[in-house]
JSON list of C-alpha atoms in Angstrom, two decimals:
[
{"chain": "L", "resi": 23, "resn": "MET", "atom": "CA", "xyz": [18.06, 14.92, 16.68]},
{"chain": "L", "resi": 24, "resn": "ASN", "atom": "CA", "xyz": [18.48, 13.19, 13.33]},
{"chain": "L", "resi": 25, "resn": "ILE", "atom": "CA", "xyz": [15.39, 12.10, 11.43]},
{"chain": "L", "resi": 26, "resn": "SER", "atom": "CA", "xyz": [15.38, 10.23, 8.15]},
{"chain": "L", "resi": 27, "resn": "LEU", "atom": "CA", "xyz": [12.56, 10.71, 5.68]},
{"chain": "L", "resi": 28, "resn": "ARG", "atom": "CA", "xyz": [11.29, 8.45, 2.89]},
{"chain": "L", "resi": 29, "resn": "TYR", "atom": "CA", "xyz": [9.07, 9.63, 0.05]},
{"chain": "L", "resi": 30, "resn": "PHE", "atom": "CA", "xyz": [6.89, 7.55, -2.25]},
{"chain": "L", "resi": 31, "resn": "ALA", "atom": "CA", "xyz": [4.65, 7.92, -5.27]},
{"chain": "L", "resi": 32, "resn": "HIS", "atom": "CA", "xyz": [3.05, 11.37, -5.75]},
{"chain": "L", "resi": 33, "resn": "LEU", "atom": "CA", "xyz": [5.17, 12.94, -3.03]},
{"chain": "L", "resi": 34, "resn": "ARG", "atom": "CA", "xyz": [8.43, 11.49, -4.35]},
{"chain": "L", "resi": 35, "resn": "GLU", "atom": "CA", "xyz": [7.68, 12.93, -7.78]},
{"chain": "L", "resi": 36, "resn": "LEU", "atom": "CA", "xyz": [6.65, 16.30, -6.37]},
{"chain": "L", "resi": 37, "resn": "LEU", "atom": "CA", "xyz": [9.88, 16.61, -4.39]},
{"chain": "L", "resi": 38, "resn": "GLY", "atom": "CA", "xyz": [12.13, 15.01, -7.01]},
{"chain": "L", "resi": 39, "resn": "ARG", "atom": "CA", "xyz": [13.88, 12.73, -4.47]},
{"chain": "L", "resi": 40, "resn": "ASP", "atom": "CA", "xyz": [13.06, 9.66, -2.44]},
{"chain": "L", "resi": 41, "resn": "ARG", "atom": "CA", "xyz": [14.70, 10.46, 0.90]},
{"chain": "L", "resi": 42, "resn": "ASP", "atom": "CA", "xyz": [16.11, 13.17, 3.13]},
{"chain": "L", "resi": 43, "resn": "CYS", "atom": "CA", "xyz": [17.88, 13.48, 6.46]},
{"chain": "L", "resi": 44, "resn": "LEU", "atom": "CA", "xyz": [16.91, 16.35, 8.72]},
{"chain": "L", "resi": 45, "resn": "LYS", "atom": "CA", "xyz": [18.31, 17.69, 11.97]},
{"chain": "L", "resi": 46, "resn": "LEU", "atom": "CA", "xyz": [15.37, 18.74, 14.13]},
{"chain": "L", "resi": 47, "resn": "PRO", "atom": "CA", "xyz": [15.03, 20.13, 17.64]},
{"chain": "L", "resi": 48, "resn": "GLN", "atom": "CA", "xyz": [13.92, 17.84, 20.50]},
{"chain": "L", "resi": 49, "resn": "GLY", "atom": "CA", "xyz": [10.13, 17.55, 20.64]},
{"chain": "L", "resi": 50, "resn": "ALA", "atom": "CA", "xyz": [9.66, 17.95, 16.89]},
{"chain": "L", "resi": 51, "resn": "LYS", "atom": "CA", "xyz": [6.65, 16.24, 15.35]},
{"chain": "L", "resi": 52, "resn": "PRO", "atom": "CA", "xyz": [5.91, 14.97, 11.84]},
{"chain": "L", "resi": 53, "resn": "GLN", "atom": "CA", "xyz": [3.62, 17.93, 11.23]},
{"chain": "L", "resi": 54, "resn": "ASP", "atom": "CA", "xyz": [6.58, 20.27, 11.76]},
{"chain": "L", "resi": 55, "resn": "ILE", "atom": "CA", "xyz": [8.45, 18.58, 8.90]},
{"chain": "L", "resi": 56, "resn": "LEU", "atom": "CA", "xyz": [5.96, 19.16, 6.10]},
{"chain": "L", "resi": 57, "resn": "PRO", "atom": "CA", "xyz": [6.49, 22.92, 5.77]},
{"chain": "L", "resi": 58, "resn": "LEU", "atom": "CA", "xyz": [10.26, 22.25, 5.66]},
{"chain": "L", "resi": 59, "resn": "ILE", "atom": "CA", "xyz": [10.13, 19.78, 2.79]},
{"chain": "L", "resi": 60, "resn": "LEU", "atom": "CA", "xyz": [7.25, 20.98, 0.64]},
{"chain": "L", "resi": 61, "resn": "PRO", "atom": "CA", "xyz": [8.20, 23.59, -1.94]},
{"chain": "L", "resi": 62, "resn": "ASP", "atom": "CA", "xyz": [5.94, 26.40, -0.65]},
{"chain": "L", "resi": 63, "resn": "PRO", "atom": "CA", "xyz": [3.20, 27.10, 1.93]},
{"chain": "L", "resi": 64, "resn": "THR", "atom": "CA", "xyz": [0.49, 26.61, -0.69]},
{"chain": "L", "resi": 65, "resn": "ALA", "atom": "CA", "xyz": [1.75, 23.11, -1.43]},
{"chain": "L", "resi": 66, "resn": "ALA", "atom": "CA", "xyz": [1.82, 22.35, 2.31]},
{"chain": "L", "resi": 67, "resn": "GLN", "atom": "CA", "xyz": [-1.78, 23.48, 2.74]},
{"chain": "L", "resi": 68, "resn": "LYS", "atom": "CA", "xyz": [-2.85, 21.46, -0.29]},
{"chain": "L", "resi": 69, "resn": "TRP", "atom": "CA", "xyz": [-1.06, 18.25, 0.71]},
{"chain": "L", "resi": 70, "resn": "ILE", "atom": "CA", "xyz": [-1.51, 18.09, 4.49]},
{"chain": "L", "resi": 71, "resn": "PRO", "atom": "CA", "xyz": [-5.15, 16.89, 4.41]},
{"chain": "L", "resi": 72, "resn": "PHE", "atom": "CA", "xyz": [-4.21, 14.02, 2.09]},
{"chain": "L", "resi": 73, "resn": "LEU", "atom": "CA", "xyz": [-1.16, 12.65, 3.87]},
{"chain": "L", "resi": 74, "resn": "LYS", "atom": "CA", "xyz": [-0.91, 10.09, 6.61]},
{"chain": "L", "resi": 75, "resn": "VAL", "atom": "CA", "xyz": [2.31, 9.52, 8.45]},
{"chain": "L", "resi": 76, "resn": "ALA", "atom": "CA", "xyz": [4.28, 6.48, 9.53]},
{"chain": "L", "resi": 77, "resn": "ILE", "atom": "CA", "xyz": [7.05, 6.47, 12.10]},
{"chain": "L", "resi": 78, "resn": "ASN", "atom": "CA", "xyz": [9.42, 3.51, 11.76]},
{"chain": "L", "resi": 79, "resn": "ALA", "atom": "CA", "xyz": [7.00, 1.82, 9.36]},
{"chain": "L", "resi": 80, "resn": "THR", "atom": "CA", "xyz": [3.95, 2.09, 11.63]},
{"chain": "L", "resi": 81, "resn": "TYR", "atom": "CA", "xyz": [1.05, 4.50, 11.15]},
{"chain": "L", "resi": 82, "resn": "ALA", "atom": "CA", "xyz": [1.24, 7.34, 13.67]},
{"chain": "L", "resi": 83, "resn": "ALA", "atom": "CA", "xyz": [-0.42, 10.67, 14.40]},
{"chain": "L", "resi": 84, "resn": "LEU", "atom": "CA", "xyz": [0.92, 13.83, 12.77]},
{"chain": "L", "resi": 85, "resn": "ASP", "atom": "CA", "xyz": [1.54, 15.25, 16.24]},
{"chain": "L", "resi": 86, "resn": "SER", "atom": "CA", "xyz": [3.43, 12.25, 17.66]},
{"chain": "L", "resi": 87, "resn": "PRO", "atom": "CA", "xyz": [6.70, 13.31, 19.30]},
{"chain": "L", "resi": 88, "resn": "LEU", "atom": "CA", "xyz": [9.72, 12.07, 17.35]},
{"chain": "L", "resi": 89, "resn": "GLN", "atom": "CA", "xyz": [12.84, 10.40, 18.75]},
{"chain": "L", "resi": 90, "resn": "ASP", "atom": "CA", "xyz": [16.40, 10.63, 17.50]},
{"chain": "L", "resi": 91, "resn": "GLY", "atom": "CA", "xyz": [16.94, 8.14, 14.66]},
{"chain": "L", "resi": 92, "resn": "ASP", "atom": "CA", "xyz": [13.27, 7.78, 13.70]},
{"chain": "L", "resi": 93, "resn": "GLU", "atom": "CA", "xyz": [12.33, 7.15, 10.08]},
{"chain": "L", "resi": 94, "resn": "VAL", "atom": "CA", "xyz": [9.34, 9.23, 9.06]},
{"chain": "L", "resi": 95, "resn": "THR", "atom": "CA", "xyz": [7.32, 8.47, 5.95]},
{"chain": "L", "resi": 96, "resn": "PHE", "atom": "CA", "xyz": [4.49, 10.60, 4.65]},
{"chain": "L", "resi": 97, "resn": "ILE", "atom": "CA", "xyz": [1.91, 8.35, 3.04]},
{"chain": "L", "resi": 98, "resn": "PRO", "atom": "CA", "xyz": [-0.02, 9.78, 0.09]},
{"chain": "L", "resi": 99, "resn": "PRO", "atom": "CA", "xyz": [-3.47, 8.25, -0.60]},
{"chain": "L", "resi": 100, "resn": "VAL", "atom": "CA", "xyz": [-2.93, 4.53, -1.10]},
{"chain": "L", "resi": 101, "resn": "ALA", "atom": "CA", "xyz": [-4.18, 2.38, -3.98]},
{"chain": "L", "resi": 102, "resn": "GLY", "atom": "CA", "xyz": [-2.98, -1.19, -3.53]},
{"chain": "L", "resi": 103, "resn": "GLY", "atom": "CA", "xyz": [-4.80, -4.18, -4.91]},
{"chain": "D", "resi": 27, "resn": "MET", "atom": "CA", "xyz": [0.71, -17.37, 6.76]},
{"chain": "D", "resi": 28, "resn": "HIS", "atom": "CA", "xyz": [2.62, -16.17, 3.74]},
{"chain": "D", "resi": 29, "resn": "PHE", "atom": "CA", "xyz": [3.13, -12.50, 2.94]},
{"chain": "D", "resi": 30, "resn": "ILE", "atom": "CA", "xyz": [5.34, -11.27, 0.13]},
{"chain": "D", "resi": 31, "resn": "ILE", "atom": "CA", "xyz": [5.86, -8.42, -2.29]},
{"chain": "D", "resi": 32, "resn": "VAL", "atom": "CA", "xyz": [7.30, -9.52, -5.62]},
{"chain": "D", "resi": 33, "resn": "LYS", "atom": "CA", "xyz": [8.63, -7.96, -8.80]},
{"chain": "D", "resi": 34, "resn": "HIS", "atom": "CA", "xyz": [8.03, -11.04, -10.91]},
{"chain": "D", "resi": 35, "resn": "PRO", "atom": "CA", "xyz": [4.72, -12.36, -12.29]},
{"chain": "D", "resi": 36, "resn": "ILE", "atom": "CA", "xyz": [2.41, -13.99, -9.75]},
{"chain": "D", "resi": 37, "resn": "LEU", "atom": "CA", "xyz": [1.70, -17.66, -10.50]},
{"chain": "D", "resi": 38, "resn": "PRO", "atom": "CA", "xyz": [-1.48, -18.78, -8.69]},
{"chain": "D", "resi": 39, "resn": "THR", "atom": "CA", "xyz": [-0.94, -22.51, -9.28]},
{"chain": "D", "resi": 40, "resn": "ASP", "atom": "CA", "xyz": [2.37, -22.41, -7.43]},
{"chain": "D", "resi": 41, "resn": "LEU", "atom": "CA", "xyz": [0.80, -20.48, -4.56]},
{"chain": "D", "resi": 42, "resn": "GLU", "atom": "CA", "xyz": [-2.25, -22.73, -4.32]},
{"chain": "D", "resi": 43, "resn": "ALA", "atom": "CA", "xyz": [0.01, -25.77, -3.95]},
{"chain": "D", "resi": 44, "resn": "GLU", "atom": "CA", "xyz": [0.95, -24.51, -0.48]},
{"chain": "D", "resi": 45, "resn": "PHE", "atom": "CA", "xyz": [-2.66, -24.82, 0.71]},
{"chain": "D", "resi": 46, "resn": "SER", "atom": "CA", "xyz": [-3.09, -28.47, 1.52]},
{"chain": "D", "resi": 47, "resn": "ASP", "atom": "CA", "xyz": [-4.08, -28.73, 5.18]},
{"chain": "D", "resi": 48, "resn": "PRO", "atom": "CA", "xyz": [-6.16, -31.93, 5.47]},
{"chain": "D", "resi": 49, "resn": "SER", "atom": "CA", "xyz": [-8.23, -30.38, 8.27]},
{"chain": "D", "resi": 50, "resn": "CYS", "atom": "CA", "xyz": [-9.42, -27.66, 5.87]},
{"chain": "D", "resi": 51, "resn": "GLY", "atom": "CA", "xyz": [-12.39, -28.30, 3.63]},
{"chain": "D", "resi": 52, "resn": "ALA", "atom": "CA", "xyz": [-12.41, -24.85, 2.07]},
{"chain": "D", "resi": 53, "resn": "PHE", "atom": "CA", "xyz": [-9.91, -22.87, 0.07]},
{"chain": "D", "resi": 54, "resn": "VAL", "atom": "CA", "xyz": [-10.78, -19.48, -1.47]},
{"chain": "D", "resi": 55, "resn": "SER", "atom": "CA", "xyz": [-8.50, -17.34, -3.58]},
{"chain": "D", "resi": 56, "resn": "PHE", "atom": "CA", "xyz": [-8.85, -13.84, -4.95]},
{"chain": "D", "resi": 57, "resn": "CYS", "atom": "CA", "xyz": [-6.93, -12.54, -7.91]},
{"chain": "D", "resi": 58, "resn": "GLY", "atom": "CA", "xyz": [-6.76, -8.80, -8.61]},
{"chain": "D", "resi": 59, "resn": "ARG", "atom": "CA", "xyz": [-5.83, -8.17, -12.26]},
{"chain": "D", "resi": 60, "resn": "VAL", "atom": "CA", "xyz": [-4.96, -5.07, -14.26]},
{"chain": "D", "resi": 61, "resn": "ARG", "atom": "CA", "xyz": [-8.08, -3.78, -16.02]},
{"chain": "D", "resi": 62, "resn": "ASN", "atom": "CA", "xyz": [-8.09, -1.91, -19.32]},
{"chain": "D", "resi": 63, "resn": "HIS", "atom": "CA", "xyz": [-10.33, 0.91, -18.10]},
{"chain": "D", "resi": 64, "resn": "HIS", "atom": "CA", "xyz": [-10.96, 3.10, -15.05]},
{"chain": "D", "resi": 65, "resn": "ASP", "atom": "CA", "xyz": [-13.50, 5.88, -14.56]},
{"chain": "D", "resi": 66, "resn": "GLY", "atom": "CA", "xyz": [-14.47, 5.75, -18.24]},
{"chain": "D", "resi": 67, "resn": "ARG", "atom": "CA", "xyz": [-10.87, 6.07, -19.48]},
{"chain": "D", "resi": 68, "resn": "THR", "atom": "CA", "xyz": [-8.84, 3.55, -21.40]},
{"chain": "D", "resi": 69, "resn": "VAL", "atom": "CA", "xyz": [-5.92, 2.26, -19.33]},
{"chain": "D", "resi": 70, "resn": "THR", "atom": "CA", "xyz": [-2.87, 0.72, -21.01]},
{"chain": "D", "resi": 71, "resn": "GLY", "atom": "CA", "xyz": [-0.99, -0.41, -17.91]},
{"chain": "D", "resi": 72, "resn": "LEU", "atom": "CA", "xyz": [-0.14, 0.24, -14.27]},
{"chain": "D", "resi": 73, "resn": "GLU", "atom": "CA", "xyz": [2.95, 0.78, -12.20]},
{"chain": "D", "resi": 74, "resn": "TYR", "atom": "CA", "xyz": [2.85, -0.24, -8.55]},
{"chain": "D", "resi": 75, "resn": "GLU", "atom": "CA", "xyz": [5.16, 1.09, -5.86]},
{"chain": "D", "resi": 76, "resn": "ALA", "atom": "CA", "xyz": [5.28, -0.11, -2.24]},
{"chain": "D", "resi": 77, "resn": "TYR", "atom": "CA", "xyz": [6.89, 0.92, 1.01]},
{"chain": "D", "resi": 78, "resn": "SER", "atom": "CA", "xyz": [7.70, -2.74, 1.41]},
{"chain": "D", "resi": 79, "resn": "PRO", "atom": "CA", "xyz": [8.76, -3.11, 5.08]},
{"chain": "D", "resi": 80, "resn": "MET", "atom": "CA", "xyz": [5.62, -1.33, 6.22]},
{"chain": "D", "resi": 81, "resn": "ALA", "atom": "CA", "xyz": [3.33, -3.06, 3.70]},
{"chain": "D", "resi": 82, "resn": "LEU", "atom": "CA", "xyz": [4.58, -6.46, 4.87]},
{"chain": "D", "resi": 83, "resn": "GLY", "atom": "CA", "xyz": [3.93, -5.42, 8.47]},
{"chain": "D", "resi": 84, "resn": "ILE", "atom": "CA", "xyz": [0.37, -4.48, 7.50]},
{"chain": "D", "resi": 85, "resn": "PHE", "atom": "CA", "xyz": [-0.11, -7.82, 5.69]},
{"chain": "D", "resi": 86, "resn": "SER", "atom": "CA", "xyz": [1.01, -9.57, 8.83]},
{"chain": "D", "resi": 87, "resn": "GLU", "atom": "CA", "xyz": [-1.43, -7.55, 10.97]},
{"chain": "D", "resi": 88, "resn": "ILE", "atom": "CA", "xyz": [-4.23, -8.46, 8.54]},
{"chain": "D", "resi": 89, "resn": "GLY", "atom": "CA", "xyz": [-3.19, -12.11, 8.84]},
{"chain": "D", "resi": 90, "resn": "ALA", "atom": "CA", "xyz": [-3.48, -11.96, 12.64]},
{"chain": "D", "resi": 91, "resn": "GLU", "atom": "CA", "xyz": [-6.88, -10.23, 12.39]},
{"chain": "D", "resi": 92, "resn": "VAL", "atom": "CA", "xyz": [-8.17, -12.84, 9.93]},
{"chain": "D", "resi": 93, "resn": "LYS", "atom": "CA", "xyz": [-7.06, -15.67, 12.17]},
{"chain": "D", "resi": 94, "resn": "ARG", "atom": "CA", "xyz": [-8.72, -14.10, 15.20]},
{"chain": "D", "resi": 95, "resn": "ARG", "atom": "CA", "xyz": [-11.96, -13.04, 13.47]},
{"chain": "D", "resi": 96, "resn": "PHE", "atom": "CA", "xyz": [-12.60, -15.96, 11.14]},
{"chain": "D", "resi": 97, "resn": "GLY", "atom": "CA", "xyz": [-10.45, -18.78, 12.46]},
{"chain": "D", "resi": 98, "resn": "VAL", "atom": "CA", "xyz": [-8.71, -19.46, 9.15]},
{"chain": "D", "resi": 99, "resn": "ASN", "atom": "CA", "xyz": [-5.73, -21.81, 9.23]},
{"chain": "D", "resi": 100, "resn": "ARG", "atom": "CA", "xyz": [-3.68, -20.13, 6.56]},
{"chain": "D", "resi": 101, "resn": "LEU", "atom": "CA", "xyz": [-3.71, -16.84, 4.68]},
{"chain": "D", "resi": 102, "resn": "ALA", "atom": "CA", "xyz": [-1.44, -15.65, 1.89]},
{"chain": "D", "resi": 103, "resn": "ILE", "atom": "CA", "xyz": [-1.16, -12.13, 0.53]},
{"chain": "D", "resi": 104, "resn": "VAL", "atom": "CA", "xyz": [1.08, -11.64, -2.49]},
{"chain": "D", "resi": 105, "resn": "HIS", "atom": "CA", "xyz": [1.37, -8.22, -4.11]},
{"chain": "D", "resi": 106, "resn": "ARG", "atom": "CA", "xyz": [3.35, -7.37, -7.21]},
{"chain": "D", "resi": 107, "resn": "VAL", "atom": "CA", "xyz": [5.22, -4.09, -7.79]},
{"chain": "D", "resi": 108, "resn": "GLY", "atom": "CA", "xyz": [6.75, -2.53, -10.90]},
{"chain": "D", "resi": 109, "resn": "LYS", "atom": "CA", "xyz": [5.23, -2.15, -14.34]},
{"chain": "D", "resi": 110, "resn": "LEU", "atom": "CA", "xyz": [2.26, -4.36, -15.15]},
{"chain": "D", "resi": 111, "resn": "VAL", "atom": "CA", "xyz": [0.30, -4.77, -18.36]},
{"chain": "D", "resi": 112, "resn": "ILE", "atom": "CA", "xyz": [-3.40, -5.44, -18.87]},
{"chain": "D", "resi": 113, "resn": "GLY", "atom": "CA", "xyz": [-4.36, -8.84, -17.49]},
{"chain": "D", "resi": 114, "resn": "ASP", "atom": "CA", "xyz": [-1.36, -9.17, -15.18]},
{"chain": "D", "resi": 115, "resn": "ILE", "atom": "CA", "xyz": [-2.10, -10.24, -11.63]},
{"chain": "D", "resi": 116, "resn": "ALA", "atom": "CA", "xyz": [-1.39, -7.39, -9.22]},
{"chain": "D", "resi": 117, "resn": "VAL", "atom": "CA", "xyz": [-2.49, -9.10, -6.03]},
{"chain": "D", "resi": 118, "resn": "TRP", "atom": "CA", "xyz": [-3.31, -12.67, -4.99]},
{"chain": "D", "resi": 119, "resn": "ILE", "atom": "CA", "xyz": [-4.96, -13.72, -1.75]},
{"chain": "D", "resi": 120, "resn": "GLY", "atom": "CA", "xyz": [-5.54, -17.26, -0.55]},
{"chain": "D", "resi": 121, "resn": "ALA", "atom": "CA", "xyz": [-7.47, -18.32, 2.55]},
{"chain": "D", "resi": 122, "resn": "GLU", "atom": "CA", "xyz": [-7.86, -21.85, 3.88]},
{"chain": "D", "resi": 123, "resn": "ALA", "atom": "CA", "xyz": [-10.29, -22.84, 6.62]},
{"chain": "D", "resi": 124, "resn": "ALA", "atom": "CA", "xyz": [-12.26, -25.79, 7.91]},
{"chain": "D", "resi": 125, "resn": "HIS", "atom": "CA", "xyz": [-15.47, -24.42, 6.35]},
{"chain": "D", "resi": 126, "resn": "ARG", "atom": "CA", "xyz": [-16.35, -22.19, 3.40]},
{"chain": "D", "resi": 127, "resn": "ASP", "atom": "CA", "xyz": [-17.89, -19.23, 5.26]},
{"chain": "D", "resi": 128, "resn": "ALA", "atom": "CA", "xyz": [-14.64, -18.50, 7.07]},
{"chain": "D", "resi": 129, "resn": "ALA", "atom": "CA", "xyz": [-12.54, -18.86, 3.91]},
{"chain": "D", "resi": 130, "resn": "PHE", "atom": "CA", "xyz": [-14.80, -16.55, 1.86]},
{"chain": "D", "resi": 131, "resn": "GLU", "atom": "CA", "xyz": [-15.02, -13.93, 4.60]},
{"chain": "D", "resi": 132, "resn": "ALA", "atom": "CA", "xyz": [-11.30, -14.03, 5.29]},
{"chain": "D", "resi": 133, "resn": "ALA", "atom": "CA", "xyz": [-10.37, -13.52, 1.63]},
{"chain": "D", "resi": 134, "resn": "ARG", "atom": "CA", "xyz": [-12.85, -10.64, 1.31]},
{"chain": "D", "resi": 135, "resn": "TYR", "atom": "CA", "xyz": [-11.65, -9.01, 4.52]},
{"chain": "D", "resi": 136, "resn": "ALA", "atom": "CA", "xyz": [-8.00, -9.37, 3.53]},
{"chain": "D", "resi": 137, "resn": "ILE", "atom": "CA", "xyz": [-8.32, -7.74, 0.10]},
{"chain": "D", "resi": 138, "resn": "ASP", "atom": "CA", "xyz": [-10.45, -4.90, 1.50]},
{"chain": "D", "resi": 139, "resn": "GLN", "atom": "CA", "xyz": [-7.88, -4.21, 4.21]},
{"chain": "D", "resi": 140, "resn": "VAL", "atom": "CA", "xyz": [-4.93, -4.40, 1.81]},
{"chain": "D", "resi": 141, "resn": "LYS", "atom": "CA", "xyz": [-6.59, -1.78, -0.38]},
{"chain": "D", "resi": 142, "resn": "GLU", "atom": "CA", "xyz": [-7.40, 0.46, 2.56]},
{"chain": "D", "resi": 143, "resn": "ARG", "atom": "CA", "xyz": [-4.26, 0.26, 4.68]},
{"chain": "D", "resi": 144, "resn": "ALA", "atom": "CA", "xyz": [-1.21, -1.02, 2.83]},
{"chain": "D", "resi": 145, "resn": "PRO", "atom": "CA", "xyz": [1.26, 1.67, 1.73]},
{"chain": "D", "resi": 146, "resn": "ILE", "atom": "CA", "xyz": [1.09, 0.69, -1.92]},
{"chain": "D", "resi": 147, "resn": "TRP", "atom": "CA", "xyz": [0.47, 3.10, -4.78]},
{"chain": "D", "resi": 148, "resn": "LYS", "atom": "CA", "xyz": [-0.42, 2.70, -8.42]},
{"chain": "D", "resi": 149, "resn": "LYS", "atom": "CA", "xyz": [0.13, 4.91, -11.40]},
{"chain": "D", "resi": 150, "resn": "GLU", "atom": "CA", "xyz": [-2.20, 4.53, -14.36]},
{"chain": "D", "resi": 151, "resn": "PHE", "atom": "CA", "xyz": [-1.03, 4.88, -17.94]},
{"chain": "D", "resi": 152, "resn": "TYR", "atom": "CA", "xyz": [-3.34, 6.08, -20.73]},
{"chain": "D", "resi": 153, "resn": "PRO", "atom": "CA", "xyz": [-3.06, 6.09, -24.52]},
{"chain": "D", "resi": 154, "resn": "ASP", "atom": "CA", "xyz": [-3.95, 9.78, -24.78]},
{"chain": "D", "resi": 155, "resn": "ALA", "atom": "CA", "xyz": [-2.81, 11.51, -21.57]},
{"chain": "D", "resi": 156, "resn": "GLU", "atom": "CA", "xyz": [-0.01, 11.76, -19.03]},
{"chain": "D", "resi": 157, "resn": "PRO", "atom": "CA", "xyz": [0.08, 8.98, -16.42]},
{"chain": "D", "resi": 158, "resn": "ARG", "atom": "CA", "xyz": [-1.29, 9.76, -12.99]},
{"chain": "D", "resi": 159, "resn": "TRP", "atom": "CA", "xyz": [-1.28, 8.31, -9.50]},
{"chain": "D", "resi": 160, "resn": "VAL", "atom": "CA", "xyz": [-4.61, 6.84, -8.52]},
{"chain": "D", "resi": 161, "resn": "ALA", "atom": "CA", "xyz": [-6.04, 7.58, -5.09]},
{"chain": "D", "resi": 162, "resn": "CYS", "atom": "CA", "xyz": [-8.34, 4.94, -3.69]},
{"chain": "D", "resi": 163, "resn": "HIS", "atom": "CA", "xyz": [-8.17, 5.57, 0.03]},
{"chain": "D", "resi": 164, "resn": "HIS", "atom": "CA", "xyz": [-7.87, 8.32, 2.61]},
{"chain": "D", "resi": 165, "resn": "GLY", "atom": "CA", "xyz": [-9.61, 10.92, 0.52]},
{"chain": "D", "resi": 166, "resn": "SER", "atom": "CA", "xyz": [-8.90, 11.92, -3.01]},
{"chain": "D", "resi": 167, "resn": "ARG", "atom": "CA", "xyz": [-5.62, 13.23, -4.30]},
{"chain": "D", "resi": 168, "resn": "PRO", "atom": "CA", "xyz": [-4.54, 16.87, -4.17]},
{"chain": "D", "resi": 169, "resn": "ALA", "atom": "CA", "xyz": [-5.42, 18.79, -7.32]}
]
């Protein structure tokens, strides 16, 4: 299935891009994506505790099953206001 | 209810003009401005970034919660993105209700929830160091 990804703020700068498209197997979850996009396992370990995830612009659990066409956004710690 | 994310300066007088319900005796607004210091460091400016479709959805949820919890008639949340200088308004919230308690509580609730939940980020700029993203909610930032 095809999943689009959006990156913002700290994560966008770390990765050097603001979006990706990935082809993932059925049943994939947001947590499966992080090791694929982060530059190395150390970065994944460091970032995972600080990221929330949104699926189609709504907060979701890291282990929510994804559907074809979903947009996944990893949300670094927020600081609005 | 009025929820927007803007790139241009926020003008409170224009926004306040929309709050004129004759059944409402109370109007409270909150203005969040760019401060020249944070954690003991001098700050020269901020840059805000938002995941706008989601942030607007969150503003709308906050609006529904405020209506349900406090019975306000009208709530506005306006957040600015892009580069801001000291003194610029980053966020403006207006709440209108029949009585003052509801208006005060609604404005306070709305700004607290915006800060906690909205996917909006800010980068601080300093006179003597590299800029950095500030983490206010869901833990601190990775080292």
